Structures are given as structure tokens and as C-alpha cells.
């Protein structure tokens, strides 16, 4: 796992630091779905950033595969327009597009038109890539995953020889439940070896997610506190203000549980709760993450709240309820919110609940992990004006701001003992100069150099689905859905989930 903040990489390289990231090996980056939105908005800008940082080999090319009728020249123009939008997206902090880098990239872009299920497409693709190293990125709907990998295997495109690698990056969703995830993994492994499969979760490309491990295991004063003796509970929040937007068909058949919990939320939980790996070798890290997920106690129905947003207001503007959204069934029982109380059955975390929640149309866009430490004994302050102690909370901010906040008590200046809650905050943007990024730079670069640390292994995927499988089996129950107004903190039942334990959620909209 190597840090790919482009500006920092450039500074390190300029300084001649011995630990500067190395250039990727030569090869071809094949994108199935190369004419789509994901490619334009995220993948091409990420490759551009890597090229700006000097991390892409000169013998590198991009082959976009799609069914759309267009020429290589039209594709190049689409990518150029997308890059200009990308670099201008930071408003007053916008930077100019480096035309020298684009000129270098544009000569290395080729287009293959064809169906993902047509053998002729793979014959043409094989002629394009020859005997080069290849990464095949599946930026396509999940229904094509198995079909594409089958044909990569049948055509010989997945075959590796000494000194030549073939790797496949697969976007989520990895199945729609435990059985389909197991079946998909089995199908992929008929054509590929596990080490060739890179199951991507873009949350793991965020600097603050990667920083969880650095924070825990490189600072001597955190790890001794990171256990049941000192931590009361942990809250994980992944909140959005947006609704389903243009994803109505997908979301109606998916819901918040499938869309977020087995992947994004479970990865945040695993990074927070895992034991120290023996090294930062990919399998050592993934072994520990899988152990944590397998140690999660079977969830009970009383510990799960499903919700769906109704009409409300977001930033002062009225918004429709989920059932009124275009393309949504007016009687839909699809959840747009879920909260769960999870327990991890191991020595470190026994008795420490993990409360997780995720949802759409909530009070603010926020992803964070809040570590609530146990309170200090109050006896010392019994004969003082102090009425209560400020909770000690460490907040790991994932998005939209990235950083760490510590909340603790301090004496208010004056002749008597009065305590006030104070906060110390570390903000990534203030300490590290960083250009615009997509969050995919690190993930793509790691795949290029063969580092799978930030990618999910088959057992990791299946362990995540195992946690939520009971919830999927209860979802048809008409009583298992609560409603909340758009722009709120979520359903009242989610507050009650914590209130039973004499705890409360941190405010999303604060």
C-alpha cells in the first residue's frame, strides 16, 4: 500500500528520497465500459494524476472497450473535455490542465468497439494488447462481471506467463447476497487465480481510511488505549444528503443495506477493529480484516433499524419522498437507511458495541468514525462546581472533510474549577498540499505494481455478506421499515436503538 498524493509524490521524487514510489511496469490498461461515466469522471482523471506525478511508465496505453459507435478521436476528445472539467472542479483552487501530460496520454488511447459478450470483441482486443502486461478494469454493470471474465479466460487473455501479468479490477456490487457473492467468486476463480483479482472499494482509496492503520499502528499512545478497557463504544456513520438521483432502477432492487454495508461500512469497521498485522503485506492485512468480520456476533432483529425517507427539506429546498421519486414503486419497501448494533466476539472488543448507520437524504453529507472512550471517575470533582465531564471522543473524518478531531475536558480560566469541552483538530488540507484527486489514484497504482493490500479478497467479501444476510431475510416483513423526513437525522427507531443502552448518536447535521 503506497501513498499516492500526487503533490507529495512529486516532492519526494524531487528530493531524491530513497522511498519515493516507483514507476509502474509497462503495460496496457483495458477498460470495459470505457465510454461510460465512471471512466470519464474518475478513471481517466486518476490516470492523468498518476502521469503528472511521474508514476506511469512511458510504455503505457489505454484501450477502451464499449459498444458505442465512435472513433478513437471522438473518445480522446471526450476524455480531454472530462479532464478539463475535472481540473476546474475546485473553483478558486482550480489548476490548469497540463497539456503536455494530456498530449502524452492522448497518443496512448485506443478504442475497441464491440459487445462484452461477443467472442469477436476479445479476438480484436487480443490483437491490440499482444503479449503486454494488462489490467482489465470492469467499469460495467454487475451482470457483465462473470461473462467478461469467462471470455477473458476462454480467449487466453487472462493467461499469465513468466514476466507478464494479467489482472482484473472489479467494481462493486460483489453479489446481492451471500449466496450470489459465493457463486460470483467461484465463477471468477474458474478463469483467474485469486491473486489476479482486485475487488475494488473506492472508500479504501481515501487518504483518511488508509490513515486509520497508520494512526493506530505507528503511534505508541493510541494502540494501548484501543480496547475494551478504555473504549465505551464506537459509532460509524456514512450519511448522504442526495436521494437516488439517476439510479432509481438500480437502487430499488438494492437498498441501503446491500449498497453500503457489506462493503464500505464493513471495511471501515474492519480497519478500526482489526488486530495489528504481522506486516503490511497484502495477505497479512487482509487476514486480520477477515478475522474481525468473522468474529461479528450474529445480528438480532432487535438490533437493526431499516428506514425510508419521506418528503422533507434539504438546505432549505423541498424534496420529494423516496416513493415519489421518478422510477420508484409508490408502494416500495426498499430501505434508504439502516442502523445496526454489532458485537465483536474477541478479547479486544468483548462488550464494546459498534453502532453503524448509513442512509440517504439525511441532514448532512458526512462519513466518520467516532471512538467514544470511557469516562474518567467523577469522584475527584464531587465537591466542585463541575456537574459532568465532557465525553472523550476521537473522530476520524473520512468525508467531506478529512482529518482527526479529539474532544476532551480542560479547565476554564478562573479562580474556581470549571471544566469545558475543547477540541483539537488535524485537517489534511491544512497540513498536506494536495491537488484535485478522484480517490482512485492509489488503488489503480497499487494494482499496477501488484499490491493488493487495499483490495478485498474472496473470504473478506463473503464475511461481509454473512453479517448482513439475516437482515436481507427479514426485509419483506411490513413492520420492518420506519420512515423519516428528508433532511433529518434518520428514523426515531434508530435513536431508540442507542437509547436502550443509555447512549445517543452524534449529530449528523452539527
PDB file of N, CA and C in Angstrom, residues 95-150:
ATOM      1  N   UNK A  95      -6.719  24.289 -11.000  1.00  0.00           N
ATOM      2  CA  UNK A  95      -5.401  24.356 -11.628  1.00  0.00           C
ATOM      3  C   UNK A  95      -5.569  24.108 -13.125  1.00  0.00           C
ATOM      4  N   UNK A  96      -4.624  24.581 -13.894  1.00  0.00           N
ATOM      5  CA  UNK A  96      -4.719  24.419 -15.340  1.00  0.00           C
ATOM      6  C   UNK A  96      -4.408  22.980 -15.738  1.00  0.00           C
ATOM      7  N   UNK A  97      -5.096  22.510 -16.762  1.00  0.00           N
ATOM      8  CA  UNK A  97      -4.794  21.196 -17.317  1.00  0.00           C
ATOM      9  C   UNK A  97      -3.401  21.220 -17.921  1.00  0.00           C
ATOM     10  N   UNK A  98      -2.596  20.242 -17.553  1.00  0.00           N
ATOM     11  CA  UNK A  98      -1.253  20.147 -18.119  1.00  0.00           C
ATOM     12  C   UNK A  98      -1.349  19.532 -19.512  1.00  0.00           C
ATOM     13  N   UNK A  99      -1.300  20.389 -20.512  1.00  0.00           N
ATOM     14  CA  UNK A  99      -1.476  19.928 -21.885  1.00  0.00           C
ATOM     15  C   UNK A  99      -0.339  19.009 -22.324  1.00  0.00           C
ATOM     16  N   UNK A 100       0.847  19.168 -21.711  1.00  0.00           N
ATOM     17  CA  UNK A 100       1.946  18.269 -22.069  1.00  0.00           C
ATOM     18  C   UNK A 100       1.644  16.843 -21.629  1.00  0.00           C
ATOM     19  N   UNK A 101       1.027  16.712 -20.440  1.00  0.00           N
ATOM     20  CA  UNK A 101       0.646  15.383 -19.952  1.00  0.00           C
ATOM     21  C   UNK A 101      -0.485  14.821 -20.799  1.00  0.00           C
ATOM     22  N   UNK A 102      -1.457  15.686 -21.149  1.00  0.00           N
ATOM     23  CA  UNK A 102      -2.556  15.205 -21.990  1.00  0.00           C
ATOM     24  C   UNK A 102      -2.042  14.765 -23.363  1.00  0.00           C
ATOM     25  N   UNK A 103      -1.116  15.532 -23.929  1.00  0.00           N
ATOM     26  CA  UNK A 103      -0.554  15.149 -25.228  1.00  0.00           C
ATOM     27  C   UNK A 103       0.101  13.773 -25.146  1.00  0.00           C
ATOM     28  N   UNK A 104       0.786  13.518 -24.045  1.00  0.00           N
ATOM     29  CA  UNK A 104       1.418  12.206 -23.825  1.00  0.00           C
ATOM     30  C   UNK A 104       0.359  11.115 -23.718  1.00  0.00           C
ATOM     31  N   UNK A 105      -0.722  11.393 -22.945  1.00  0.00           N
ATOM     32  CA  UNK A 105      -1.783  10.397 -22.764  1.00  0.00           C
ATOM     33  C   UNK A 105      -2.540  10.126 -24.062  1.00  0.00           C
ATOM     34  N   UNK A 106      -2.885  11.192 -24.774  1.00  0.00           N
ATOM     35  CA  UNK A 106      -3.794  11.060 -25.919  1.00  0.00           C
ATOM     36  C   UNK A 106      -3.239  10.133 -27.002  1.00  0.00           C
ATOM     37  N   UNK A 107      -1.921  10.118 -27.162  1.00  0.00           N
ATOM     38  CA  UNK A 107      -1.321   9.238 -28.176  1.00  0.00           C
ATOM     39  C   UNK A 107      -1.332   7.777 -27.741  1.00  0.00           C
ATOM     40  N   UNK A 108      -1.715   7.539 -26.512  1.00  0.00           N
ATOM     41  CA  UNK A 108      -1.699   6.182 -25.960  1.00  0.00           C
ATOM     42  C   UNK A 108      -3.106   5.643 -25.709  1.00  0.00           C
ATOM     43  N   UNK A 109      -4.115   6.302 -26.283  1.00  0.00           N
ATOM     44  CA  UNK A 109      -5.510   5.892 -26.106  1.00  0.00           C
ATOM     45  C   UNK A 109      -6.025   5.259 -27.398  1.00  0.00           C
ATOM     46  N   UNK A 110      -6.621   4.069 -27.259  1.00  0.00           N
ATOM     47  CA  UNK A 110      -7.210   3.382 -28.410  1.00  0.00           C
ATOM     48  C   UNK A 110      -8.618   2.916 -28.041  1.00  0.00           C
ATOM     49  N   UNK A 111      -9.434   2.723 -29.067  1.00  0.00           N
ATOM     50  CA  UNK A 111     -10.827   2.334 -28.828  1.00  0.00           C
ATOM     51  C   UNK A 111     -11.149   1.041 -29.566  1.00  0.00           C
ATOM     52  N   UNK A 112     -11.787   0.106 -28.857  1.00  0.00           N
ATOM     53  CA  UNK A 112     -12.279  -1.136 -29.445  1.00  0.00           C
ATOM     54  C   UNK A 112     -13.790  -1.163 -29.262  1.00  0.00           C
ATOM     55  N   UNK A 113     -14.507  -1.198 -30.371  1.00  0.00           N
ATOM     56  CA  UNK A 113     -15.969  -1.245 -30.300  1.00  0.00           C
ATOM     57  C   UNK A 113     -16.445  -2.686 -30.387  1.00  0.00           C
ATOM     58  N   UNK A 114     -17.322  -3.074 -29.468  1.00  0.00           N
ATOM     59  CA  UNK A 114     -17.853  -4.425 -29.510  1.00  0.00           C
ATOM     60  C   UNK A 114     -18.660  -4.749 -28.269  1.00  0.00           C
ATOM     61  N   UNK A 115     -19.437  -5.803 -28.351  1.00  0.00           N
ATOM     62  CA  UNK A 115     -20.241  -6.282 -27.235  1.00  0.00           C
ATOM     63  C   UNK A 115     -19.361  -7.022 -26.233  1.00  0.00           C
ATOM     64  N   UNK A 116     -19.674  -6.870 -24.961  1.00  0.00           N
ATOM     65  CA  UNK A 116     -18.912  -7.558 -23.914  1.00  0.00           C
ATOM     66  C   UNK A 116     -19.119  -9.074 -23.967  1.00  0.00           C
ATOM     67  N   UNK A 117     -20.169  -9.511 -24.663  1.00  0.00           N
ATOM     68  CA  UNK A 117     -20.493 -10.937 -24.711  1.00  0.00           C
ATOM     69  C   UNK A 117     -20.200 -11.563 -26.075  1.00  0.00           C
ATOM     70  N   UNK A 118     -19.527 -10.816 -26.928  1.00  0.00           N
ATOM     71  CA  UNK A 118     -19.213 -11.301 -28.270  1.00  0.00           C
ATOM     72  C   UNK A 118     -17.752 -11.744 -28.319  1.00  0.00           C
ATOM     73  N   UNK A 119     -17.511 -12.990 -28.712  1.00  0.00           N
ATOM     74  CA  UNK A 119     -16.146 -13.510 -28.768  1.00  0.00           C
ATOM     75  C   UNK A 119     -15.262 -12.689 -29.708  1.00  0.00           C
ATOM     76  N   UNK A 120     -15.864 -12.092 -30.746  1.00  0.00           N
ATOM     77  CA  UNK A 120     -15.080 -11.299 -31.701  1.00  0.00           C
ATOM     78  C   UNK A 120     -14.439 -10.087 -31.025  1.00  0.00           C
ATOM     79  N   UNK A 121     -15.096  -9.549 -30.005  1.00  0.00           N
ATOM     80  CA  UNK A 121     -14.539  -8.410 -29.267  1.00  0.00           C
ATOM     81  C   UNK A 121     -13.204  -8.801 -28.635  1.00  0.00           C
ATOM     82  N   UNK A 122     -13.136 -10.000 -28.117  1.00  0.00           N
ATOM     83  CA  UNK A 122     -11.936 -10.452 -27.419  1.00  0.00           C
ATOM     84  C   UNK A 122     -10.820 -10.827 -28.406  1.00  0.00           C
ATOM     85  N   UNK A 123     -11.212 -11.276 -29.587  1.00  0.00           N
ATOM     86  CA  UNK A 123     -10.217 -11.522 -30.634  1.00  0.00           C
ATOM     87  C   UNK A 123      -9.552 -10.208 -31.037  1.00  0.00           C
ATOM     88  N   UNK A 124     -10.367  -9.168 -31.221  1.00  0.00           N
ATOM     89  CA  UNK A 124      -9.840  -7.848 -31.571  1.00  0.00           C
ATOM     90  C   UNK A 124      -8.992  -7.285 -30.439  1.00  0.00           C
ATOM     91  N   UNK A 125      -9.450  -7.485 -29.209  1.00  0.00           N
ATOM     92  CA  UNK A 125      -8.714  -6.985 -28.050  1.00  0.00           C
ATOM     93  C   UNK A 125      -7.362  -7.684 -27.923  1.00  0.00           C
ATOM     94  N   UNK A 126      -7.333  -8.979 -28.166  1.00  0.00           N
ATOM     95  CA  UNK A 126      -6.077  -9.721 -28.084  1.00  0.00           C
ATOM     96  C   UNK A 126      -5.060  -9.188 -29.093  1.00  0.00           C
ATOM     97  N   UNK A 127      -5.542  -8.796 -30.268  1.00  0.00           N
ATOM     98  CA  UNK A 127      -4.636  -8.231 -31.273  1.00  0.00           C
ATOM     99  C   UNK A 127      -4.099  -6.877 -30.828  1.00  0.00           C
ATOM    100  N   UNK A 128      -4.902  -6.128 -30.067  1.00  0.00           N
ATOM    101  CA  UNK A 128      -4.486  -4.806 -29.592  1.00  0.00           C
ATOM    102  C   UNK A 128      -3.419  -4.901 -28.505  1.00  0.00           C
ATOM    103  N   UNK A 129      -3.560  -5.841 -27.578  1.00  0.00           N
ATOM    104  CA  UNK A 129      -2.669  -5.869 -26.407  1.00  0.00           C
ATOM    105  C   UNK A 129      -1.461  -6.773 -26.597  1.00  0.00           C
ATOM    106  N   UNK A 130      -1.552  -7.745 -27.495  1.00  0.00           N
ATOM    107  CA  UNK A 130      -0.412  -8.617 -27.741  1.00  0.00           C
ATOM    108  C   UNK A 130       0.041  -9.348 -26.488  1.00  0.00           C
ATOM    109  N   UNK A 131       1.344  -9.344 -26.245  1.00  0.00           N
ATOM    110  CA  UNK A 131       1.915 -10.043 -25.094  1.00  0.00           C
ATOM    111  C   UNK A 131       2.285  -9.083 -23.962  1.00  0.00           C
ATOM    112  N   UNK A 132       1.618  -7.946 -23.890  1.00  0.00           N
ATOM    113  CA  UNK A 132       1.933  -6.949 -22.871  1.00  0.00           C
ATOM    114  C   UNK A 132       1.297  -7.304 -21.525  1.00  0.00           C
ATOM    115  N   UNK A 133       1.838  -6.711 -20.451  1.00  0.00           N
ATOM    116  CA  UNK A 133       1.135  -6.726 -19.165  1.00  0.00           C
ATOM    117  C   UNK A 133      -0.217  -6.054 -19.359  1.00  0.00           C
ATOM    118  N   UNK A 134      -1.249  -6.586 -18.698  1.00  0.00           N
ATOM    119  CA  UNK A 134      -2.591  -5.999 -18.850  1.00  0.00           C
ATOM    120  C   UNK A 134      -3.325  -5.930 -17.516  1.00  0.00           C
ATOM    121  N   UNK A 135      -4.016  -4.812 -17.334  1.00  0.00           N
ATOM    122  CA  UNK A 135      -5.010  -4.691 -16.270  1.00  0.00           C
ATOM    123  C   UNK A 135      -6.348  -4.499 -16.963  1.00  0.00           C
ATOM    124  N   UNK A 136      -7.307  -5.350 -16.653  1.00  0.00           N
ATOM    125  CA  UNK A 136      -8.651  -5.245 -17.208  1.00  0.00           C
ATOM    126  C   UNK A 136      -9.569  -4.660 -16.131  1.00  0.00           C
ATOM    127  N   UNK A 137     -10.092  -3.474 -16.385  1.00  0.00           N
ATOM    128  CA  UNK A 137     -10.961  -2.806 -15.415  1.00  0.00           C
ATOM    129  C   UNK A 137     -12.408  -2.976 -15.864  1.00  0.00           C
ATOM    130  N   UNK A 138     -13.225  -3.563 -14.998  1.00  0.00           N
ATOM    131  CA  UNK A 138     -14.619  -3.833 -15.341  1.00  0.00           C
ATOM    132  C   UNK A 138     -15.500  -2.694 -14.832  1.00  0.00           C
ATOM    133  N   UNK A 139     -15.565  -1.599 -15.600  1.00  0.00           N
ATOM    134  CA  UNK A 139     -16.410  -0.450 -15.250  1.00  0.00           C
ATOM    135  C   UNK A 139     -17.770  -0.639 -15.897  1.00  0.00           C
ATOM    136  N   UNK A 140     -18.421  -1.735 -15.560  1.00  0.00           N
ATOM    137  CA  UNK A 140     -19.665  -2.152 -16.207  1.00  0.00           C
ATOM    138  C   UNK A 140     -20.668  -2.575 -15.136  1.00  0.00           C
ATOM    139  N   UNK A 141     -21.904  -2.791 -15.567  1.00  0.00           N
ATOM    140  CA  UNK A 141     -22.938  -3.296 -14.653  1.00  0.00           C
ATOM    141  C   UNK A 141     -22.544  -4.692 -14.161  1.00  0.00           C
ATOM    142  N   UNK A 142     -22.969  -5.008 -12.951  1.00  0.00           N
ATOM    143  CA  UNK A 142     -22.561  -6.264 -12.309  1.00  0.00           C
ATOM    144  C   UNK A 142     -22.957  -7.495 -13.118  1.00  0.00           C
ATOM    145  N   UNK A 143     -24.004  -7.389 -13.919  1.00  0.00           N
ATOM    146  CA  UNK A 143     -24.453  -8.568 -14.680  1.00  0.00           C
ATOM    147  C   UNK A 143     -23.435  -9.008 -15.721  1.00  0.00           C
ATOM    148  N   UNK A 144     -22.467  -8.129 -16.045  1.00  0.00           N
ATOM    149  CA  UNK A 144     -21.452  -8.484 -17.036  1.00  0.00           C
ATOM    150  C   UNK A 144     -20.172  -9.051 -16.418  1.00  0.00           C
ATOM    151  N   UNK A 145     -20.033  -8.997 -15.096  1.00  0.00           N
ATOM    152  CA  UNK A 145     -18.773  -9.424 -14.482  1.00  0.00           C
ATOM    153  C   UNK A 145     -18.386 -10.840 -14.889  1.00  0.00           C
ATOM    154  N   UNK A 146     -19.292 -11.758 -14.644  1.00  0.00           N
ATOM    155  CA  UNK A 146     -18.989 -13.159 -14.931  1.00  0.00           C
ATOM    156  C   UNK A 146     -18.761 -13.412 -16.403  1.00  0.00           C
ATOM    157  N   UNK A 147     -19.592 -12.802 -17.263  1.00  0.00           N
ATOM    158  CA  UNK A 147     -19.485 -13.021 -18.697  1.00  0.00           C
ATOM    159  C   UNK A 147     -18.143 -12.526 -19.244  1.00  0.00           C
ATOM    160  N   UNK A 148     -17.705 -11.355 -18.791  1.00  0.00           N
ATOM    161  CA  UNK A 148     -16.435 -10.813 -19.273  1.00  0.00           C
ATOM    162  C   UNK A 148     -15.270 -11.679 -18.819  1.00  0.00           C
ATOM    163  N   UNK A 149     -15.259 -12.065 -17.559  1.00  0.00           N
ATOM    164  CA  UNK A 149     -14.153 -12.883 -17.048  1.00  0.00           C
ATOM    165  C   UNK A 149     -14.150 -14.251 -17.720  1.00  0.00           C
ATOM    166  N   UNK A 150     -15.318 -14.828 -17.960  1.00  0.00           N
ATOM    167  CA  UNK A 150     -15.380 -16.096 -18.702  1.00  0.00           C
ATOM    168  C   UNK A 150     -14.678 -15.975 -20.044  1.00  0.00           C
TER     169      UNK A 150
END
